[in-house]
Amino acid sequence: MTRIPHETSGEPNPLRALTLDRLRRRTSMKWRTYPADVLPLWVAEMDVPLAEPVVRAVTDALDLGDTGYPAGTAYAEALAAFAEKRWNWDGLAVERTAIVPDVMLGVVEMIELVTGHGDPVVVNPPVYPPFYQFVAHMDRRVVEAPLGADGRLDLGVLEETFRQAVADGGRAAYLLCSPHNPTGAVHTAEELSAVASLAERYGVRVVADEIHAPLVVGGTDFVPYLSVPGAERGLSLMSASKAWNLAGLKAALAIAGPGAAADLARMPEEVGHGPSHVGIIAHTAALRDGVAWLDALLTGLDSNRRLLADLLAEHLPAIRYRPGDATYLAWLDCRGLGLGDDPADVFLHRGRVALNSGLPFGTGGAGHVRLNLAASPEVITEAVRRTAAALR
């Protein structure tokens, strides 16, 4: 599959659009969890204004009073068109989609469809902490297949984990994070094809969280899991939420491969009542008309990755950072600083910089932190300055 690379949009970098004073007027989790003297570079919210097509679509809906219950397939149609143009994938069939409240609640519903109580769900740590929380809450058993030392899928470990997961004859699922959060790894077509082959060999059902799919560096191929040979029985969750900063406007799509259509059809009808109609309007507008804004964001994020690498090399060379090819998150190995298992706690209390602790990300998370790159270059620079000063 050949991805059509994003072009220079001509739009201004949205990461440079807002002042810190204006951002501190926000009332969301990122800006209200810590005191005002803390720089928040933790939870996955971006310091950007919304794309103008999204603002316009939501404003028009409010002006019209169009705030009822969701209907229709406009969201799925917009995502299918985006996928075909962006990833050269024409296999997103609108009739094999369903709206869900958000990606993680969609993950829960998909796992409910293909496993039973107590069944194992395989994850690849270090990985997004809610994978553990949601799976445990739904009375499934988390089984870890850690990433390799290179931060990529370890197919040998994955095969052995699959083999053990189904050894008693029960059902198992594999919750694939693609692109991977927190490392930013973009799985290749070869890796995903191998995953599909292993899943079929062992009867493991794949549920792919692909929420970060639009946030891929130019020149890197994002490969939808359902596009690879052997993935016909897979299920995927996608959303415009992360790429266009729409977490507060709830909406996502569950997508089934041809062999999983009957499974998706069994999803309870009331699940589709959970997404926000205004959220669907916003996500649809983003996918249809917000691509130029997205491309400007991607250019800004790429600059921030290089900036962070340079700053760490100069001021905190003991921190190891391998820039990922996707997401707006940086996974930092701080073990060389000698700060113990939770350096985020030290950075918060000594430097007044809030990062995500690596511990909730599972095996491989100790001694690491996750930093949100979706901020202005000035904020990132100040965060590194504060951290370095605090450790002197």
Short mmCIF file of C-alpha atoms in Angstrom, two decimals:
data_model
loop_
_atom_site.label_atom_id
_atom_site.label_comp_id
_atom_site.label_asym_id
_atom_site.label_seq_id
_atom_site.Cartn_x
_atom_site.Cartn_y
_atom_site.Cartn_z
CA MET A 1 0.00 0.00 0.00
CA THR A 2 1.34 3.41 -0.93
CA ARG A 3 0.37 6.28 1.29
CA ILE A 4 -0.22 9.66 -0.31
CA PRO A 5 2.00 11.99 1.76
CA HIS A 6 0.53 15.12 3.24
CA GLU A 7 1.37 18.38 1.51
CA THR A 8 2.42 21.73 2.89
CA SER A 9 -0.93 23.32 3.61
CA GLY A 10 -0.01 26.99 3.74
CA GLU A 11 -1.94 27.28 7.00
CA PRO A 12 -0.17 28.69 10.07
CA ASN A 13 1.19 26.32 12.69
CA PRO A 14 -1.72 25.92 15.16
CA LEU A 15 0.76 25.10 17.94
CA ARG A 16 1.95 28.72 17.85
CA ALA A 17 -1.49 30.31 17.84
CA LEU A 18 -2.36 30.55 21.56
CA THR A 19 -0.62 32.26 24.44
CA LEU A 20 -0.09 30.53 27.76
CA ASP A 21 -2.39 33.07 29.43
CA ARG A 22 -5.19 32.20 27.03
CA LEU A 23 -4.64 28.48 27.46
CA ARG A 24 -4.90 28.83 31.24
CA ARG A 25 -8.47 30.06 30.79
CA ARG A 26 -9.45 26.56 29.67
CA THR A 27 -11.38 24.44 32.15
CA SER A 28 -10.51 20.95 30.86
CA MET A 29 -8.50 18.30 32.70
CA LYS A 30 -5.15 19.41 31.30
CA TRP A 31 -5.49 22.91 32.71
CA ARG A 32 -7.36 22.24 35.96
CA THR A 33 -5.61 19.24 37.48
CA TYR A 34 -2.50 21.09 38.66
CA PRO A 35 -1.85 24.54 40.18
CA ALA A 36 -1.30 27.48 37.85
CA ASP A 37 2.49 27.46 38.33
CA VAL A 38 2.76 23.99 36.77
CA LEU A 39 3.40 23.56 33.04
CA PRO A 40 1.02 20.76 31.96
CA LEU A 41 2.53 18.49 29.30
CA TRP A 42 0.76 15.32 30.24
CA VAL A 43 -2.78 14.31 29.19
CA ALA A 44 -3.54 14.05 25.45
CA GLU A 45 -5.05 17.47 24.86
CA MET A 46 -3.45 19.84 22.36
CA ASP A 47 -2.68 23.53 22.86
CA VAL A 48 -4.34 24.57 19.61
CA PRO A 49 -7.38 26.48 18.39
CA LEU A 50 -9.91 24.27 16.63
CA ALA A 51 -9.80 23.97 12.87
CA GLU A 52 -12.07 26.62 11.36
CA PRO A 53 -14.27 24.09 9.46
CA VAL A 54 -15.00 22.37 12.77
CA VAL A 55 -15.87 25.63 14.51
CA ARG A 56 -18.11 26.61 11.63
CA ALA A 57 -19.93 23.25 11.53
CA VAL A 58 -20.58 23.23 15.28
CA THR A 59 -21.60 26.89 15.33
CA ASP A 60 -24.03 26.31 12.47
CA ALA A 61 -25.52 23.33 14.29
CA LEU A 62 -26.01 25.34 17.47
CA ASP A 63 -27.50 28.22 15.53
CA LEU A 64 -29.94 25.80 13.94
CA GLY A 65 -30.69 24.05 17.22
CA ASP A 66 -29.42 20.82 15.67
CA THR A 67 -28.61 19.22 19.01
CA GLY A 68 -30.76 16.10 18.94
CA TYR A 69 -29.91 12.44 18.53
CA PRO A 70 -27.40 11.19 15.93
CA ALA A 71 -28.56 9.70 12.64
CA GLY A 72 -27.14 8.71 9.29
CA THR A 73 -23.74 7.63 8.01
CA ALA A 74 -22.06 10.96 7.25
CA TYR A 75 -19.25 10.30 9.75
CA ALA A 76 -18.44 6.89 8.26
CA GLU A 77 -18.59 8.29 4.73
CA ALA A 78 -16.19 11.09 5.66
CA LEU A 79 -13.77 8.65 7.27
CA ALA A 80 -13.94 6.32 4.27
CA ALA A 81 -13.12 9.20 1.92
CA PHE A 82 -10.28 10.35 4.18
CA ALA A 83 -8.87 6.81 4.37
CA GLU A 84 -8.92 6.37 0.61
CA LYS A 85 -7.17 9.67 -0.06
CA ARG A 86 -4.79 9.63 2.91
CA TRP A 87 -3.87 5.95 3.15
CA ASN A 88 -4.92 4.72 -0.30
CA TRP A 89 -7.31 2.32 1.45
CA ASP A 90 -10.68 1.76 -0.18
CA GLY A 91 -11.71 -1.10 2.10
CA LEU A 92 -13.56 0.92 4.72
CA ALA A 93 -17.09 -0.20 3.97
CA VAL A 94 -19.69 2.15 5.44
CA GLU A 95 -22.13 -0.73 5.90
CA ARG A 96 -19.61 -2.42 8.22
CA THR A 97 -19.35 0.51 10.63
CA ALA A 98 -21.20 1.63 13.72
CA ILE A 99 -21.01 4.79 15.78
CA VAL A 100 -19.81 4.41 19.37
CA PRO A 101 -19.37 7.01 22.14
CA ASP A 102 -15.56 7.07 21.95
CA VAL A 103 -12.70 4.76 21.11
CA MET A 104 -12.23 3.18 24.53
CA LEU A 105 -15.93 2.53 25.04
CA GLY A 106 -15.93 1.12 21.52
CA VAL A 107 -13.03 -1.14 22.48
CA VAL A 108 -15.07 -2.39 25.42
CA GLU A 109 -18.03 -3.18 23.18
CA MET A 110 -15.87 -5.00 20.62
CA ILE A 111 -14.13 -7.09 23.28
CA GLU A 112 -17.55 -7.91 24.74
CA LEU A 113 -18.56 -9.27 21.34
CA VAL A 114 -15.63 -11.65 20.88
CA THR A 115 -14.72 -12.78 24.43
CA GLY A 116 -16.40 -13.84 27.66
CA HIS A 117 -15.91 -13.14 31.35
CA GLY A 118 -12.44 -14.03 32.54
CA ASP A 119 -11.02 -14.44 29.04
CA PRO A 120 -7.52 -13.08 28.32
CA VAL A 121 -6.90 -9.84 26.43
CA VAL A 122 -3.34 -9.44 25.16
CA VAL A 123 -1.67 -6.00 25.22
CA ASN A 124 1.82 -4.74 24.33
CA PRO A 125 3.33 -2.77 27.22
CA PRO A 126 4.38 -0.12 27.72
CA VAL A 127 0.94 0.88 26.47
CA TYR A 128 -1.90 3.35 27.05
CA PRO A 129 -2.96 2.85 30.72
CA PRO A 130 -6.75 2.73 30.09
CA PHE A 131 -6.17 -0.57 28.28
CA TYR A 132 -5.52 -2.08 31.69
CA GLN A 133 -8.27 -0.18 33.47
CA PHE A 134 -11.08 -0.85 31.00
CA VAL A 135 -10.18 -4.50 30.45
CA ALA A 136 -10.07 -5.19 34.18
CA HIS A 137 -13.34 -3.34 34.74
CA MET A 138 -15.11 -5.56 32.19
CA ASP A 139 -13.91 -8.69 34.01
CA ARG A 140 -11.35 -9.78 31.44
CA ARG A 141 -7.77 -10.75 32.20
CA VAL A 142 -4.90 -8.61 30.89
CA VAL A 143 -2.00 -10.62 29.49
CA GLU A 144 1.17 -8.77 28.54
CA ALA A 145 3.28 -9.33 25.43
CA PRO A 146 5.92 -6.61 25.91
CA LEU A 147 7.40 -4.63 23.06
CA GLY A 148 10.94 -5.46 22.01
CA ALA A 149 13.99 -3.49 23.06
CA ASP A 150 13.59 -1.47 19.86
CA GLY A 151 10.13 -0.31 20.94
CA ARG A 152 8.40 -2.35 18.24
CA LEU A 153 6.20 -5.45 18.28
CA ASP A 154 8.09 -8.59 19.26
CA LEU A 155 6.40 -11.20 17.09
CA GLY A 156 8.09 -14.11 18.84
CA VAL A 157 6.82 -12.96 22.23
CA LEU A 158 3.40 -12.26 20.73
CA GLU A 159 3.13 -15.77 19.28
CA GLU A 160 4.06 -17.41 22.57
CA THR A 161 1.56 -15.18 24.40
CA PHE A 162 -1.19 -16.10 21.92
CA ARG A 163 -0.34 -19.80 22.33
CA GLN A 164 -0.62 -19.60 26.09
CA ALA A 165 -3.76 -17.45 25.98
CA VAL A 166 -5.73 -20.12 24.13
CA ALA A 167 -4.04 -23.18 25.67
CA ASP A 168 -7.13 -24.06 27.71
CA GLY A 169 -9.38 -23.89 24.67
CA GLY A 170 -11.01 -20.59 25.61
CA ARG A 171 -11.39 -17.37 23.64
CA ALA A 172 -8.85 -14.57 23.58
CA ALA A 173 -8.55 -11.08 22.11
CA TYR A 174 -5.58 -8.93 21.20
CA LEU A 175 -5.93 -5.19 21.84
CA LEU A 176 -3.55 -3.69 19.28
CA CYS A 177 -2.49 -0.05 19.66
CA SER A 178 -1.77 1.27 16.16
CA PRO A 179 0.08 3.63 15.99
CA HIS A 180 1.48 2.74 19.37
CA ASN A 181 0.94 4.96 22.40
CA PRO A 182 3.33 5.95 24.03
CA THR A 183 6.28 5.10 21.75
CA GLY A 184 4.83 6.55 18.53
CA ALA A 185 5.83 3.44 16.57
CA VAL A 186 3.93 2.97 13.30
CA HIS A 187 3.50 -0.73 12.59
CA THR A 188 4.54 -1.78 9.09
CA ALA A 189 2.47 -3.75 6.61
CA GLU A 190 4.80 -6.71 7.20
CA GLU A 191 4.38 -6.54 10.97
CA LEU A 192 0.59 -6.26 10.75
CA SER A 193 0.37 -9.10 8.23
CA ALA A 194 2.36 -11.25 10.64
CA VAL A 195 -0.02 -10.25 13.45
CA ALA A 196 -3.02 -11.24 11.32
CA SER A 197 -1.42 -14.58 10.48
CA LEU A 198 -0.70 -15.34 14.13
CA ALA A 199 -4.19 -14.28 15.18
CA GLU A 200 -5.77 -16.63 12.66
CA ARG A 201 -3.42 -19.48 13.56
CA TYR A 202 -4.32 -19.28 17.25
CA GLY A 203 -7.92 -18.10 16.95
CA VAL A 204 -7.26 -14.78 18.68
CA ARG A 205 -9.56 -11.90 17.74
CA VAL A 206 -7.83 -8.60 17.01
CA VAL A 207 -9.35 -5.29 18.15
CA ALA A 208 -7.25 -2.38 16.86
CA ASP A 209 -7.26 1.03 18.53
CA GLU A 210 -6.28 3.29 15.60
CA ILE A 211 -7.20 6.65 17.11
CA HIS A 212 -3.77 8.14 16.34
CA ALA A 213 -3.86 7.09 12.68
CA PRO A 214 -4.08 10.61 11.20
CA LEU A 215 -1.11 11.78 13.31
CA VAL A 216 1.65 10.16 11.26
CA VAL A 217 4.84 11.91 10.15
CA GLY A 218 4.97 12.79 6.46
CA GLY A 219 6.79 10.09 4.51
CA THR A 220 5.77 7.32 6.93
CA ASP A 221 3.07 4.87 5.87
CA PHE A 222 0.14 4.29 8.19
CA VAL A 223 -1.34 0.88 7.38
CA PRO A 224 -4.90 0.23 8.62
CA TYR A 225 -5.01 -3.16 10.29
CA LEU A 226 -8.08 -4.21 8.32
CA SER A 227 -6.23 -3.58 5.05
CA VAL A 228 -3.66 -6.38 5.48
CA PRO A 229 -4.14 -9.97 4.25
CA GLY A 230 -5.65 -12.22 6.88
CA ALA A 231 -7.26 -9.44 8.92
CA GLU A 232 -10.78 -10.10 7.67
CA ARG A 233 -12.03 -11.09 11.13
CA GLY A 234 -10.52 -8.01 12.75
CA LEU A 235 -12.28 -5.06 14.36
CA SER A 236 -11.02 -1.47 14.45
CA LEU A 237 -11.85 1.73 16.30
CA MET A 238 -11.14 5.10 14.68
CA SER A 239 -11.96 8.70 15.50
CA ALA A 240 -11.04 12.27 14.60
CA SER A 241 -10.71 12.97 18.31
CA LYS A 242 -6.94 12.95 18.81
CA ALA A 243 -5.89 14.51 15.51
CA TRP A 244 -8.29 17.48 15.71
CA ASN A 245 -8.42 17.88 19.53
CA LEU A 246 -12.08 16.86 19.87
CA ALA A 247 -12.02 14.76 23.04
CA GLY A 248 -14.82 16.83 24.54
CA LEU A 249 -17.03 16.22 21.49
CA LYS A 250 -17.62 12.50 21.87
CA ALA A 251 -17.85 10.32 18.75
CA ALA A 252 -15.99 7.36 17.25
CA LEU A 253 -16.53 4.60 14.71
CA ALA A 254 -16.28 0.83 15.07
CA ILE A 255 -15.23 -0.81 11.82
CA ALA A 256 -15.48 -4.50 11.00
CA GLY A 257 -13.53 -6.55 8.51
CA PRO A 258 -15.63 -8.69 6.13
CA GLY A 259 -15.35 -11.69 8.44
CA ALA A 260 -16.43 -9.70 11.49
CA ALA A 261 -19.55 -8.07 10.08
CA ALA A 262 -21.83 -10.50 11.91
CA ASP A 263 -20.06 -9.72 15.19
CA LEU A 264 -20.51 -5.97 14.76
CA ALA A 265 -24.18 -6.53 13.89
CA ARG A 266 -24.64 -8.06 17.36
CA MET A 267 -23.57 -4.85 19.10
CA PRO A 268 -26.53 -3.59 21.17
CA GLU A 269 -28.46 -0.87 19.40
CA GLU A 270 -28.37 1.40 22.44
CA VAL A 271 -24.57 1.78 22.14
CA GLY A 272 -25.21 3.98 19.11
CA HIS A 273 -27.22 6.36 21.29
CA GLY A 274 -24.09 7.30 23.26
CA PRO A 275 -22.19 9.49 20.79
CA SER A 276 -22.94 13.20 20.72
CA HIS A 277 -24.75 14.36 17.59
CA VAL A 278 -22.78 17.61 17.74
CA GLY A 279 -19.64 15.53 18.18
CA ILE A 280 -20.41 13.59 15.02
CA ILE A 281 -20.94 16.86 13.17
CA ALA A 282 -17.55 18.10 14.41
CA HIS A 283 -15.69 14.89 13.53
CA THR A 284 -17.27 14.74 10.09
CA ALA A 285 -16.28 18.34 9.36
CA ALA A 286 -12.72 17.65 10.51
CA LEU A 287 -12.30 14.66 8.20
CA ARG A 288 -13.94 16.36 5.23
CA ASP A 289 -12.67 19.91 5.47
CA GLY A 290 -9.95 20.03 8.12
CA VAL A 291 -7.11 18.33 6.28
CA ALA A 292 -5.13 21.52 5.59
CA TRP A 293 -5.25 22.33 9.30
CA LEU A 294 -4.09 18.78 10.10
CA ASP A 295 -1.15 19.07 7.73
CA ALA A 296 -0.07 22.34 9.36
CA LEU A 297 -0.28 20.61 12.74
CA LEU A 298 1.82 17.67 11.55
CA THR A 299 4.51 20.04 10.31
CA GLY A 300 4.52 21.78 13.69
CA LEU A 301 4.71 18.49 15.56
CA ASP A 302 7.64 17.35 13.45
CA SER A 303 9.47 20.57 14.35
CA ASN A 304 8.68 19.99 18.03
CA ARG A 305 10.14 16.47 17.89
CA ARG A 306 13.41 17.84 16.56
CA LEU A 307 13.34 20.67 19.09
CA LEU A 308 12.85 18.29 22.01
CA ALA A 309 15.65 16.02 20.81
CA ASP A 310 18.02 18.98 20.56
CA LEU A 311 17.03 20.39 23.96
CA LEU A 312 17.47 17.06 25.71
CA ALA A 313 20.84 16.48 24.06
CA GLU A 314 22.01 19.87 25.31
CA HIS A 315 20.47 20.08 28.77
CA LEU A 316 19.53 16.53 29.84
CA PRO A 317 21.75 14.14 27.88
CA ALA A 318 21.10 11.30 30.33
CA ILE A 319 17.50 11.11 29.06
CA ARG A 320 17.13 8.77 26.09
CA TYR A 321 14.58 9.80 23.49
CA ARG A 322 13.77 7.97 20.27
CA PRO A 323 11.35 10.22 18.31
CA GLY A 324 8.34 8.26 17.08
CA ASP A 325 6.73 8.49 13.66
CA ALA A 326 3.23 9.17 15.00
CA THR A 327 1.17 10.68 17.82
CA TYR A 328 2.07 13.91 19.59
CA LEU A 329 3.58 12.06 22.53
CA ALA A 330 7.23 11.56 23.47
CA TRP A 331 8.35 8.54 25.48
CA LEU A 332 11.40 9.46 27.54
CA ASP A 333 13.73 6.97 29.22
CA CYS A 334 14.91 8.75 32.35
CA ARG A 335 16.61 5.82 34.06
CA GLY A 336 20.01 7.41 33.47
CA LEU A 337 19.07 10.23 35.83
CA GLY A 338 18.92 7.93 38.84
CA LEU A 339 15.52 9.23 39.98
CA GLY A 340 13.91 5.84 40.64
CA ASP A 341 10.82 4.32 39.10
CA ASP A 342 8.73 7.51 38.97
CA PRO A 343 10.76 10.46 37.65
CA ALA A 344 7.51 12.26 36.77
CA ASP A 345 6.95 12.83 40.46
CA VAL A 346 10.37 14.46 40.77
CA PHE A 347 9.81 16.65 37.70
CA LEU A 348 6.47 17.81 39.09
CA HIS A 349 7.58 18.67 42.59
CA ARG A 350 11.04 20.04 41.82
CA GLY A 351 10.51 21.52 38.37
CA ARG A 352 6.74 22.25 38.33
CA VAL A 353 6.34 20.35 35.07
CA ALA A 354 3.52 17.78 34.81
CA LEU A 355 4.28 14.69 32.70
CA ASN A 356 2.69 11.24 32.68
CA SER A 357 4.37 8.70 34.94
CA GLY A 358 5.53 5.64 33.05
CA LEU A 359 4.39 3.25 35.78
CA PRO A 360 0.72 2.91 34.69
CA PHE A 361 1.89 1.95 31.18
CA GLY A 362 2.78 -1.52 32.44
CA THR A 363 5.95 -3.55 32.01
CA GLY A 364 8.72 -1.32 30.67
CA GLY A 365 7.23 1.85 32.09
CA ALA A 366 9.31 2.21 35.24
CA GLY A 367 11.84 5.03 35.00
CA HIS A 368 10.04 6.55 32.01
CA VAL A 369 7.75 9.53 31.44
CA ARG A 370 5.42 10.54 28.63
CA LEU A 371 5.57 14.14 27.42
CA ASN A 372 2.89 15.85 25.32
CA LEU A 373 4.53 17.54 22.33
CA ALA A 374 1.35 19.35 21.24
CA ALA A 375 2.41 22.65 22.76
CA SER A 376 4.25 25.73 21.57
CA PRO A 377 8.02 25.52 21.10
CA GLU A 378 8.33 28.09 23.88
CA VAL A 379 6.45 25.89 26.36
CA ILE A 380 8.52 22.84 25.46
CA THR A 381 11.71 24.84 25.84
CA GLU A 382 10.62 26.16 29.22
CA ALA A 383 9.65 22.67 30.39
CA VAL A 384 13.11 21.31 29.59
CA ARG A 385 14.75 24.36 31.18
CA ARG A 386 12.76 23.89 34.39
CA THR A 387 13.50 20.19 34.53
CA ALA A 388 17.21 20.63 33.97
CA ALA A 389 17.38 23.41 36.58
CA ALA A 390 15.52 21.28 39.11
CA LEU A 391 18.07 18.45 38.79
CA ARG A 392 21.19 20.55 39.27
#
